[in-house]
Amino acid sequence: MAVAETQLYAKVSNKHRRKSTSALLEPLLAKGFPAHTAQKALAATGQKTTEDAAKWLHSHCNDPSLDDPIPQEYALYLCPTGRLHNHLQEFWKESKRQCGKNRAHEVFPHITLCDFFTCEDQKVELLYDTLKRVGDSFSQCFPPSISLTLHSSTSYLGFFISDSHANILKEFALAFSSEASSLADCHVKPCLKQLHLTLAHKFYPHHQKTLEQLAKCINPGETCQWVAALYSRDMRFVHYQTLRALFQYKPQNIDELMINVGDFIYVDPTQQSDVSKGWVIGTSHRTGCRGFLPENYTERANESDTWVKHREYVFVTASRFFTQTEHEPNVKLNGEVHNPNMSRSITNVLSLQNATLRRGVLVMRHGERVDQVFGKSWLQQCLTADGKYYRADLNFPSTLPKRKESMKHFEYDPPLSCCGIFQSRLIGEALLDQEVTVSYVYSSPALRCVQTAQHLLQGLKLDHKVKIRVEPGLFEWTKWESSKVIPNFMTVTELAEASYNADTSYRGNFPLSSLVPSESYEEYVSRSSAVIKQIITACPSKGRSVILIVGHGSSLTSFTRPLIGLPARDSSDFAQVVRKIPSLGMCFCEEIEEENKWQMVNPPVKTLTHGANAAFNWRNGLMED
């Protein structure tokens, strides 16, 4: 066990342990599980059923920490239910859509009554008993409704609890902590400072006004039944990042981690510096095993996604019996509880905002390119002995566009694959379905980007109305070019002659001759910032018009951050972010003209997700004995 972990568990390792009388424990002991691991499994699963605990034990059979005296960490929260909870969830969803994720999204809506504390596995039932007894003693004096007042600052937004009601909640927390500390032999710290329900925390200051507008749609006096709930988490991973597996991964080497779709992985950011690019080392929440896994198989999850709810005490107040269905009922849409009243409030705010949003900028990476599928030597696979192109696989384009110079220039300026063409047209059709009005299109000079723009416009049914402005300044960071030289791109005239809808009258803001091979990161950031500002200036507002920019994976961060007023990322962080951006990954910025600023919001359509399809020869395997 690591030194830090030894210190962490020292306070529980020498304590007297008594046998639990839990009815759930006996069946596990009868199955042959040791008492200490059976108790650990029950605590880790919320002491709900023997089946849950047994499943946890089987999953953790290879967990190297299974026999370590590692207690769970517990916290007591007061959580809203009913209409107020629905309103808060609507706010959570809308604030994340408009302003991105902030610290408050990591945990569900709650008021903290007691901070996290440790409790030995065999004494957890005493916490349940304490919650029931203290809850019963406070049920008569618990307020029918809790008075909430909105408070806002540049980094915090939330409801403060009025002093009269806060005092009752603090007394409840103090009574629980006192009894739990005494009975379960643990140190429970009640929250005695300003009680609050956080709505947003550690967000960008320029999002404050938007968040405030959304928060004002929440009626804090709405019907609410409050629940005191006991949650637990694994104390070893408090400061780790939590990832969720998007795909299954089967280890190829002994030091790799097996993951299933939906698994949660704990990752320590401080331990990733020596890990190969594209990989992370983490610990599986499901199995307790540790190993390497591909980072692009995962996405960020919320901190509370791995927490376990143990027991809850529902405060039944008089207000519950007087406000039922005489108001507008909750309606369930697509499995989510939906409150029409709240939606209208949110819609009103969105309509108010949309009335002032004049322009949008949709930045998109190109579609799948042939060398992404067939490797850098793709061109050699498609040339006959006399140098003519032929289609070696159905995912190769049927033809290559004509160019005056050698066909070998396609090696460093590859076209889209057939799947890339289909992807691009599909995204264009989806934008058309969402009634997105594209008024201007800019493209990197890379052939794959021009082709993506062309097929997007076809899907939008705008290929005869909007021309593609080929802008050399939109090309990716030249340091990443494997050839160490600027590719020999097709000219605008050649593109037009090859039936691409290129604007031959457009003169780029950044001449092709100005692109520097192996430019520094600072040079790339400066170029990107200058180009996006020039594009915005050159495209006057046309109602709700959208400027479409088709570039590279690097474009999504390098063009949007200067637009919304954020500094460039650190170069190492920049590479990590770009590596995860898929074909046709996109982001969207909208302008708030009266405030002279831009903000990042959800793109109008979702990204296309698809799986790999390996090359196949029917002779291999089918005909062999």
Coordinates of N, CA, C and O in Angstrom, one line a residue, residues 241-394:
Q241 N -9.9 12.7 -11.6 CA -10.9 13.0 -12.6 C -11.7 11.7 -12.8 O -11.1 10.6 -12.7
T242 N -13.0 11.8 -13.1 CA -13.8 10.6 -13.3 C -14.1 10.6 -14.8 O -14.7 11.6 -15.4
L243 N -13.8 9.5 -15.5 CA -14.1 9.3 -16.9 C -15.2 8.2 -17.0 O -15.3 7.3 -16.2
R244 N -15.9 8.3 -18.1 CA -16.9 7.2 -18.4 C -16.5 6.6 -19.7 O -16.2 7.3 -20.7
A245 N -16.5 5.3 -19.8 CA -16.1 4.6 -21.0 C -17.2 4.6 -22.0 O -18.4 4.3 -21.8
L246 N -16.9 5.0 -23.2 CA -17.8 5.1 -24.4 C -17.9 3.8 -25.2 O -18.9 3.5 -25.8
F247 N -16.8 3.1 -25.1 CA -16.6 1.9 -25.9 C -16.0 0.8 -25.0 O -15.3 1.1 -24.1
Q248 N -16.2 -0.4 -25.4 CA -15.5 -1.5 -24.8 C -14.0 -1.6 -25.2 O -13.7 -1.3 -26.4
Y249 N -13.1 -1.9 -24.3 CA -11.7 -2.1 -24.7 C -11.2 -3.3 -24.1 O -11.3 -3.5 -22.8
K250 N -10.7 -4.2 -24.9 CA -10.1 -5.5 -24.4 C -8.6 -5.3 -24.5 O -8.0 -5.0 -25.5
P251 N -7.9 -5.6 -23.3 CA -6.5 -5.3 -23.2 C -5.7 -6.1 -24.3 O -6.0 -7.3 -24.6
Q252 N -4.7 -5.5 -24.8 CA -3.7 -6.1 -25.8 C -2.4 -6.5 -25.1 O -1.7 -7.3 -25.6
N253 N -2.2 -5.9 -23.9 CA -1.0 -6.1 -23.1 C -1.4 -6.3 -21.7 O -2.5 -5.9 -21.2
I254 N -0.5 -6.9 -20.9 CA -0.8 -7.2 -19.5 C -1.0 -6.0 -18.6 O -1.7 -6.1 -17.6
D255 N -0.5 -4.8 -19.0 CA -0.6 -3.6 -18.2 C -1.8 -2.8 -18.6 O -1.9 -1.6 -18.1
E256 N -2.6 -3.3 -19.5 CA -3.8 -2.5 -19.9 C -5.0 -2.9 -19.2 O -5.1 -4.0 -18.6
L257 N -6.0 -2.0 -19.1 CA -7.2 -2.2 -18.3 C -8.4 -2.6 -19.2 O -8.7 -2.0 -20.2
M258 N -9.1 -3.6 -18.7 CA -10.4 -4.0 -19.4 C -11.5 -3.1 -19.0 O -11.7 -2.8 -17.8
I259 N -12.2 -2.5 -20.0 CA -13.3 -1.6 -19.7 C -14.5 -2.0 -20.5 O -14.4 -2.5 -21.7
N260 N -15.7 -1.9 -19.9 CA -16.9 -2.1 -20.6 C -17.6 -0.7 -20.8 O -17.3 0.2 -20.1
V261 N -18.5 -0.7 -21.8 CA -19.3 0.6 -22.0 C -20.0 1.0 -20.7 O -20.7 0.2 -20.1
G262 N -19.8 2.2 -20.3 CA -20.5 2.7 -19.1 C -19.6 2.7 -17.9 O -20.0 3.2 -16.8
D263 N -18.5 1.9 -17.9 CA -17.6 1.9 -16.8 C -17.1 3.3 -16.4 O -16.9 4.1 -17.3
F264 N -16.9 3.5 -15.1 CA -16.3 4.7 -14.6 C -14.8 4.4 -14.3 O -14.5 3.4 -13.7
I265 N -13.9 5.3 -14.7 CA -12.5 5.2 -14.5 C -12.0 6.4 -13.7 O -12.3 7.5 -14.0
Y266 N -11.2 6.1 -12.6 CA -10.6 7.2 -11.9 C -9.2 7.5 -12.4 O -8.4 6.5 -12.5
V267 N -8.9 8.7 -12.7 CA -7.7 9.1 -13.3 C -7.0 10.2 -12.5 O -7.7 11.3 -12.3
D268 N -5.8 10.0 -12.1 CA -5.0 11.0 -11.3 C -4.3 11.9 -12.3 O -3.4 11.4 -13.0
P269 N -4.7 13.2 -12.5 CA -4.0 14.0 -13.5 C -2.5 14.2 -13.3 O -1.8 14.4 -14.2
T270 N -2.1 14.0 -12.1 CA -0.7 14.2 -11.8 C 0.2 13.0 -12.2 O 1.4 13.1 -12.1
Q271 N -0.4 11.9 -12.5 CA 0.3 10.7 -12.9 C 0.3 10.4 -14.4 O 0.7 9.3 -14.8
Q272 N -0.1 11.4 -15.2 CA -0.2 11.2 -16.6 C 1.0 11.7 -17.4 O 1.0 11.5 -18.7
S273 N 2.0 12.3 -16.8 CA 3.0 13.0 -17.6 C 3.9 12.0 -18.3 O 4.4 12.3 -19.4
D274 N 4.1 10.8 -17.8 CA 5.0 9.9 -18.5 C 4.2 8.8 -19.3 O 4.8 7.9 -19.8
V275 N 2.9 9.0 -19.4 CA 2.1 8.1 -20.2 C 2.1 8.4 -21.7 O 2.2 9.6 -22.0
S276 N 2.1 7.4 -22.5 CA 2.2 7.6 -24.0 C 1.0 8.5 -24.4 O -0.1 8.4 -23.8
K277 N 1.2 9.3 -25.4 CA 0.2 10.2 -25.9 C -1.0 9.3 -26.4 O -0.9 8.3 -27.1
G278 N -2.2 9.8 -26.0 CA -3.4 9.1 -26.4 C -3.9 8.0 -25.4 O -4.9 7.4 -25.5
W279 N -3.1 7.9 -24.3 CA -3.4 6.9 -23.3 C -3.4 7.5 -21.9 O -2.8 8.6 -21.7
V280 N -4.2 6.9 -21.0 CA -4.2 7.4 -19.6 C -4.0 6.1 -18.8 O -4.3 5.0 -19.2
I281 N -3.6 6.3 -17.5 CA -3.6 5.2 -16.6 C -4.6 5.5 -15.5 O -4.7 6.6 -15.0
G282 N -5.5 4.5 -15.2 CA -6.6 4.8 -14.3 C -7.0 3.5 -13.6 O -6.5 2.4 -13.9
T283 N -7.9 3.7 -12.6 CA -8.4 2.6 -11.8 C -9.9 2.5 -12.1 O -10.7 3.4 -12.1
S284 N -10.4 1.2 -12.4 CA -11.8 1.0 -12.7 C -12.6 1.0 -11.4 O -12.3 0.4 -10.4
H285 N -13.7 1.8 -11.5 CA -14.7 1.8 -10.3 C -15.4 0.5 -10.2 O -15.7 0.0 -9.1
R286 N -15.6 -0.2 -11.3 CA -16.3 -1.5 -11.3 C -15.5 -2.6 -10.8 O -16.0 -3.5 -10.1
T287 N -14.2 -2.7 -11.1 CA -13.4 -3.8 -10.7 C -12.3 -3.5 -9.7 O -11.7 -4.4 -9.1
G288 N -11.9 -2.2 -9.6 CA -10.8 -1.9 -8.7 C -9.5 -2.1 -9.3 O -8.4 -1.8 -8.7
C289 N -9.4 -2.6 -10.5 CA -8.1 -2.9 -11.2 C -7.6 -1.6 -11.8 O -8.3 -0.7 -12.2
R290 N -6.3 -1.6 -12.0 CA -5.6 -0.4 -12.5 C -4.8 -0.8 -13.8 O -4.3 -1.9 -13.9
G291 N -4.8 0.1 -14.8 CA -4.0 -0.1 -16.0 C -4.2 1.0 -17.0 O -4.8 2.0 -16.8
F292 N -3.6 0.8 -18.1 CA -3.6 1.8 -19.2 C -4.9 1.6 -20.1 O -5.3 0.4 -20.3
L293 N -5.4 2.6 -20.6 CA -6.5 2.6 -21.5 C -6.5 3.7 -22.5 O -5.9 4.8 -22.2
P294 N -7.0 3.6 -23.7 CA -7.0 4.6 -24.7 C -7.9 5.8 -24.2 O -9.1 5.6 -23.9
E295 N -7.4 7.0 -24.2 CA -8.2 8.1 -23.7 C -9.4 8.5 -24.6 O -10.4 8.9 -24.0
N296 N -9.3 8.2 -25.9 CA -10.4 8.6 -26.7 C -11.5 7.6 -26.7 O -12.5 7.7 -27.4
Y297 N -11.4 6.6 -25.8 CA -12.5 5.6 -25.6 C -13.4 6.2 -24.4 O -14.4 5.5 -24.0
T298 N -13.1 7.3 -23.9 CA -13.8 7.8 -22.7 C -14.2 9.2 -22.9 O -13.8 9.9 -23.8
E299 N -15.1 9.7 -22.0 CA -15.5 11.1 -21.9 C -15.5 11.5 -20.4 O -15.5 10.6 -19.5
R300 N -15.5 12.8 -20.1 CA -15.5 13.2 -18.7 C -16.9 12.9 -18.1 O -17.9 13.2 -18.8
A301 N -16.9 12.4 -16.9 CA -18.1 12.2 -16.2 C -18.2 13.1 -15.0 O -17.2 13.9 -14.7
N302 N -19.3 13.1 -14.3 CA -19.5 14.0 -13.1 C -18.9 13.3 -11.9 O -18.9 12.1 -11.8
E303 N -18.4 14.1 -11.0 CA -17.8 13.6 -9.8 C -18.8 12.7 -9.0 O -18.4 11.6 -8.5
S304 N -20.1 13.0 -9.0 CA -21.0 12.3 -8.2 C -21.6 11.0 -8.9 O -22.4 10.3 -8.3
D305 N -21.2 10.8 -10.1 CA -21.7 9.6 -10.8 C -21.4 8.3 -10.2 O -22.1 7.3 -10.4
T306 N -20.3 8.2 -9.4 CA -19.9 7.0 -8.8 C -20.3 6.9 -7.3 O -20.1 6.0 -6.6
W307 N -21.0 8.0 -6.8 CA -21.5 8.0 -5.4 C -22.6 7.0 -5.2 O -23.4 6.7 -6.2
V308 N -22.8 6.5 -4.0 CA -23.8 5.6 -3.7 C -24.7 6.2 -2.6 O -24.3 6.7 -1.6
K309 N -26.1 6.2 -2.9 CA -27.0 6.6 -1.9 C -27.3 5.5 -1.0 O -27.7 4.4 -1.4
H310 N -27.2 5.7 0.3 CA -27.5 4.7 1.3 C -28.9 4.7 1.8 O -29.7 3.8 1.6
R311 N -29.2 5.7 2.6 CA -30.5 5.9 3.2 C -31.0 7.3 3.1 O -30.1 8.2 3.0
E312 N -32.3 7.6 3.1 CA -32.8 8.9 3.1 C -33.9 9.1 4.1 O -34.6 8.1 4.4
Y313 N -34.1 10.3 4.6 CA -35.2 10.6 5.5 C -36.1 11.6 4.8 O -35.6 12.7 4.5
V314 N -37.3 11.3 4.5 CA -38.2 12.3 3.8 C -39.0 13.1 4.9 O -39.7 12.5 5.7
F315 N -38.9 14.4 4.8 CA -39.6 15.3 5.7 C -41.0 15.6 5.1 O -41.1 16.3 4.0
V316 N -42.0 15.0 5.7 CA -43.4 15.2 5.2 C -43.9 16.4 5.9 O -44.1 16.4 7.1
T317 N -44.2 17.5 5.1 CA -44.7 18.7 5.7 C -46.1 19.0 5.2 O -46.6 18.4 4.3
A318 N -46.7 20.0 5.9 CA -48.1 20.3 5.6 C -48.3 20.8 4.1 O -49.3 20.5 3.5
S319 N -47.3 21.4 3.6 CA -47.4 22.0 2.2 C -47.6 20.9 1.2 O -48.1 21.1 0.2
R320 N -47.1 19.7 1.5 CA -47.2 18.6 0.6 C -48.7 18.2 0.3 O -49.0 17.8 -0.8
F321 N -49.6 18.4 1.3 CA -50.9 18.0 1.1 C -51.8 19.1 0.5 O -53.0 18.8 0.2
F322 N -51.3 20.3 0.4 CA -52.1 21.4 -0.1 C -51.8 21.8 -1.6 O -52.6 22.5 -2.2
T323 N -50.7 21.3 -2.1 CA -50.3 21.7 -3.5 C -50.1 20.4 -4.2 O -49.0 19.9 -4.3
Q324 N -51.1 19.9 -4.9 CA -51.0 18.7 -5.7 C -51.2 19.1 -7.1 O -50.6 19.9 -7.7
T325 N -52.2 18.5 -7.7 CA -52.4 18.6 -9.2 C -53.3 19.9 -9.5 O -53.7 20.0 -10.7
E326 N -53.6 20.8 -8.6 CA -54.3 21.9 -8.9 C -53.5 22.9 -9.8 O -54.0 23.7 -10.5
H327 N -52.2 22.8 -9.7 CA -51.3 23.5 -10.6 C -51.0 22.7 -11.8 O -51.4 21.5 -11.9
E328 N -50.2 23.2 -12.7 CA -49.8 22.4 -13.9 C -49.0 21.2 -13.5 O -48.0 21.3 -12.8
P329 N -49.4 20.0 -14.0 CA -48.7 18.8 -13.6 C -47.4 18.7 -14.4 O -47.1 19.3 -15.4
N330 N -46.5 17.8 -13.8 CA -45.3 17.4 -14.5 C -45.7 16.5 -15.6 O -46.5 15.6 -15.5
V331 N -45.0 16.7 -16.8 CA -45.3 15.8 -17.9 C -44.0 15.1 -18.2 O -42.9 15.7 -18.2
K332 N -44.0 13.8 -18.5 CA -42.8 13.0 -18.8 C -42.6 13.0 -20.3 O -43.5 12.5 -21.0
L333 N -41.5 13.5 -20.7 CA -41.1 13.5 -22.2 C -39.8 12.7 -22.3 O -38.8 13.1 -21.7
N334 N -39.8 11.7 -23.2 CA -38.6 10.9 -23.4 C -37.9 10.4 -22.2 O -36.7 10.5 -22.0
G335 N -38.7 10.1 -21.2 CA -38.1 9.5 -19.9 C -37.7 10.6 -19.0 O -37.2 10.2 -17.9
E336 N -37.8 11.9 -19.3 CA -37.4 12.9 -18.4 C -38.6 13.6 -17.9 O -39.5 13.9 -18.6
V337 N -38.5 14.0 -16.6 CA -39.6 14.8 -16.0 C -39.5 16.2 -16.5 O -38.5 16.8 -16.5
H338 N -40.6 16.7 -17.0 CA -40.6 18.0 -17.7 C -41.8 18.8 -17.1 O -42.9 18.3 -17.0
N339 N -41.5 20.0 -16.8 CA -42.5 20.9 -16.2 C -42.8 22.0 -17.2 O -41.9 22.8 -17.6
P340 N -44.0 22.0 -17.8 CA -44.3 23.0 -18.8 C -44.1 24.4 -18.4 O -43.7 25.3 -19.1
N341 N -44.4 24.7 -17.1 CA -44.3 26.1 -16.6 C -42.9 26.5 -16.6 O -42.6 27.6 -17.1
M342 N -42.0 25.6 -16.2 CA -40.5 26.0 -16.2 C -40.0 26.1 -17.6 O -39.3 27.0 -17.9
S343 N -40.5 25.2 -18.6 CA -40.0 25.3 -19.9 C -40.4 26.6 -20.6 O -39.7 27.2 -21.3
R344 N -41.6 27.1 -20.3 CA -42.0 28.4 -20.8 C -41.2 29.5 -20.3 O -40.8 30.4 -21.0
S345 N -40.8 29.4 -19.0 CA -39.9 30.4 -18.4 C -38.6 30.4 -19.1 O -38.0 31.5 -19.5
I346 N -38.0 29.2 -19.3 CA -36.7 29.1 -20.0 C -36.8 29.6 -21.4 O -36.0 30.3 -21.9
T347 N -37.9 29.2 -22.1 CA -38.1 29.6 -23.5 C -38.2 31.1 -23.6 O -37.7 31.7 -24.6
N348 N -38.9 31.7 -22.6 CA -39.0 33.2 -22.7 C -37.6 33.8 -22.6 O -37.3 34.8 -23.4
V349 N -36.7 33.3 -21.8 CA -35.4 33.9 -21.7 C -34.6 33.6 -22.9 O -33.9 34.5 -23.5
L350 N -34.7 32.4 -23.5 CA -34.0 32.0 -24.7 C -34.5 32.9 -25.9 O -33.7 33.4 -26.7
S351 N -35.8 33.1 -25.9 CA -36.4 34.0 -27.0 C -35.8 35.4 -26.9 O -35.5 36.0 -27.9
L352 N -35.7 35.9 -25.6 CA -35.2 37.2 -25.4 C -33.7 37.3 -25.9 O -33.3 38.3 -26.5
Q353 N -33.0 36.2 -25.5 CA -31.6 36.2 -25.9 C -31.4 36.1 -27.4 O -30.6 36.7 -28.1
N354 N -32.2 35.2 -28.0 CA -32.1 34.9 -29.5 C -32.5 36.1 -30.3 O -32.0 36.3 -31.4
A355 N -33.3 37.0 -29.7 CA -33.7 38.2 -30.4 C -32.4 39.1 -30.6 O -32.4 39.9 -31.5
T356 N -31.5 39.0 -29.7 CA -30.3 39.9 -29.8 C -29.1 39.2 -30.4 O -28.1 39.8 -30.6
L357 N -29.2 37.9 -30.6 CA -28.1 37.2 -31.2 C -28.1 37.3 -32.7 O -29.1 36.8 -33.4
R358 N -27.2 38.0 -33.3 CA -27.2 38.3 -34.7 C -26.5 37.3 -35.6 O -27.0 36.9 -36.7
R359 N -25.4 36.8 -35.2 CA -24.6 35.9 -36.0 C -24.1 34.7 -35.2 O -24.1 34.7 -34.0
G360 N -23.8 33.7 -36.0 CA -23.3 32.5 -35.4 C -22.0 32.1 -36.2 O -22.0 32.3 -37.4
V361 N -21.1 31.5 -35.5 CA -19.9 30.9 -36.2 C -19.8 29.4 -35.9 O -19.7 29.0 -34.7
L362 N -20.0 28.6 -36.9 CA -19.9 27.2 -36.8 C -18.5 26.7 -37.3 O -18.3 26.8 -38.5
V363 N -17.7 26.2 -36.4 CA -16.3 25.8 -36.7 C -16.4 24.3 -36.7 O -16.8 23.6 -35.8
M364 N -15.9 23.7 -37.8 CA -16.0 22.2 -38.0 C -14.7 21.6 -38.5 O -14.0 22.2 -39.4
R365 N -14.4 20.4 -38.0 CA -13.3 19.7 -38.6 C -13.8 19.0 -39.9 O -14.9 18.7 -40.0
H366 N -12.8 18.7 -40.8 CA -13.2 18.0 -42.0 C -13.6 16.6 -41.8 O -13.5 16.1 -40.7
G367 N -14.2 16.0 -42.8 CA -14.6 14.6 -42.7 C -13.5 13.6 -42.8 O -12.3 14.0 -42.8
E368 N -13.8 12.3 -42.7 CA -12.8 11.3 -42.8 C -11.9 11.4 -44.0 O -12.5 11.4 -45.1
R369 N -10.6 11.4 -43.9 CA -9.7 11.4 -45.0 C -9.1 10.1 -45.3 O -9.1 9.2 -44.4
V370 N -8.7 9.9 -46.5 CA -8.3 8.5 -46.9 C -7.1 8.0 -46.1 O -7.0 6.8 -45.8
D371 N -6.1 8.9 -45.8 CA -4.9 8.4 -45.1 C -5.2 8.0 -43.7 O -4.5 7.3 -43.0
Q372 N -6.4 8.6 -43.2 CA -6.8 8.2 -41.8 C -7.2 6.7 -41.8 O -7.1 6.1 -40.7
V373 N -7.7 6.2 -42.9 CA -8.2 4.8 -43.0 C -7.1 3.9 -43.5 O -6.9 2.8 -43.0
F374 N -6.4 4.3 -44.6 CA -5.5 3.5 -45.3 C -4.0 3.8 -45.1 O -3.1 3.1 -45.7
G375 N -3.7 4.8 -44.2 CA -2.3 5.1 -43.9 C -1.7 6.0 -44.8 O -2.2 6.4 -45.9
K376 N -0.4 6.4 -44.5 CA 0.3 7.4 -45.3 C 0.6 6.9 -46.7 O 0.8 7.8 -47.6
S377 N 0.7 5.6 -46.9 CA 1.0 5.1 -48.2 C -0.2 4.8 -49.1 O -0.2 4.0 -50.0
W378 N -1.3 5.5 -48.7 CA -2.6 5.2 -49.4 C -2.5 5.4 -50.9 O -3.1 4.6 -51.7
L379 N -1.7 6.4 -51.4 CA -1.7 6.6 -52.8 C -1.0 5.5 -53.6 O -1.4 5.2 -54.7
Q380 N 0.0 4.9 -53.0 CA 0.7 3.8 -53.6 C -0.2 2.6 -53.8 O -0.1 1.8 -54.8
Q381 N -1.2 2.5 -53.0 CA -2.2 1.4 -53.1 C -3.2 1.6 -54.3 O -3.8 0.6 -54.7
C382 N -3.2 2.8 -54.8 CA -4.2 3.2 -55.8 C -3.6 3.5 -57.2 O -4.4 4.0 -58.0
L383 N -2.4 3.3 -57.3 CA -1.7 3.6 -58.6 C -1.3 2.4 -59.4 O -0.8 1.4 -58.8
T384 N -1.7 2.4 -60.7 CA -1.2 1.3 -61.5 C 0.2 1.5 -61.9 O 0.9 2.5 -61.5
A385 N 0.8 0.5 -62.6 CA 2.2 0.6 -63.0 C 2.5 1.8 -63.8 O 3.6 2.3 -63.7
D386 N 1.6 2.2 -64.6 CA 1.8 3.4 -65.4 C 1.4 4.7 -64.8 O 1.2 5.8 -65.4
G387 N 1.1 4.7 -63.4 CA 0.8 5.9 -62.7 C -0.6 6.4 -62.7 O -0.9 7.5 -62.3
K388 N -1.6 5.5 -63.1 CA -3.0 5.9 -63.2 C -3.7 5.5 -61.9 O -3.4 4.5 -61.3
Y389 N -4.7 6.3 -61.5 CA -5.4 6.1 -60.3 C -6.5 5.0 -60.5 O -7.2 5.0 -61.5
Y390 N -6.7 4.1 -59.6 CA -7.8 3.2 -59.6 C -8.3 3.0 -58.2 O -7.6 3.2 -57.2
R391 N -9.5 2.6 -58.0 CA -10.2 2.5 -56.7 C -9.9 1.1 -56.1 O -10.5 0.1 -56.4
A392 N -8.9 1.1 -55.2 CA -8.5 -0.2 -54.6 C -9.4 -0.7 -53.5 O -9.3 -1.9 -53.1
D393 N -10.3 0.1 -53.0 CA -11.2 -0.2 -51.9 C -12.4 0.7 -52.1 O -12.3 1.8 -52.6
L394 N -13.6 0.2 -51.8 CA -14.8 1.0 -52.0 C -14.8 2.3 -51.1 O -15.6 3.2 -51.4

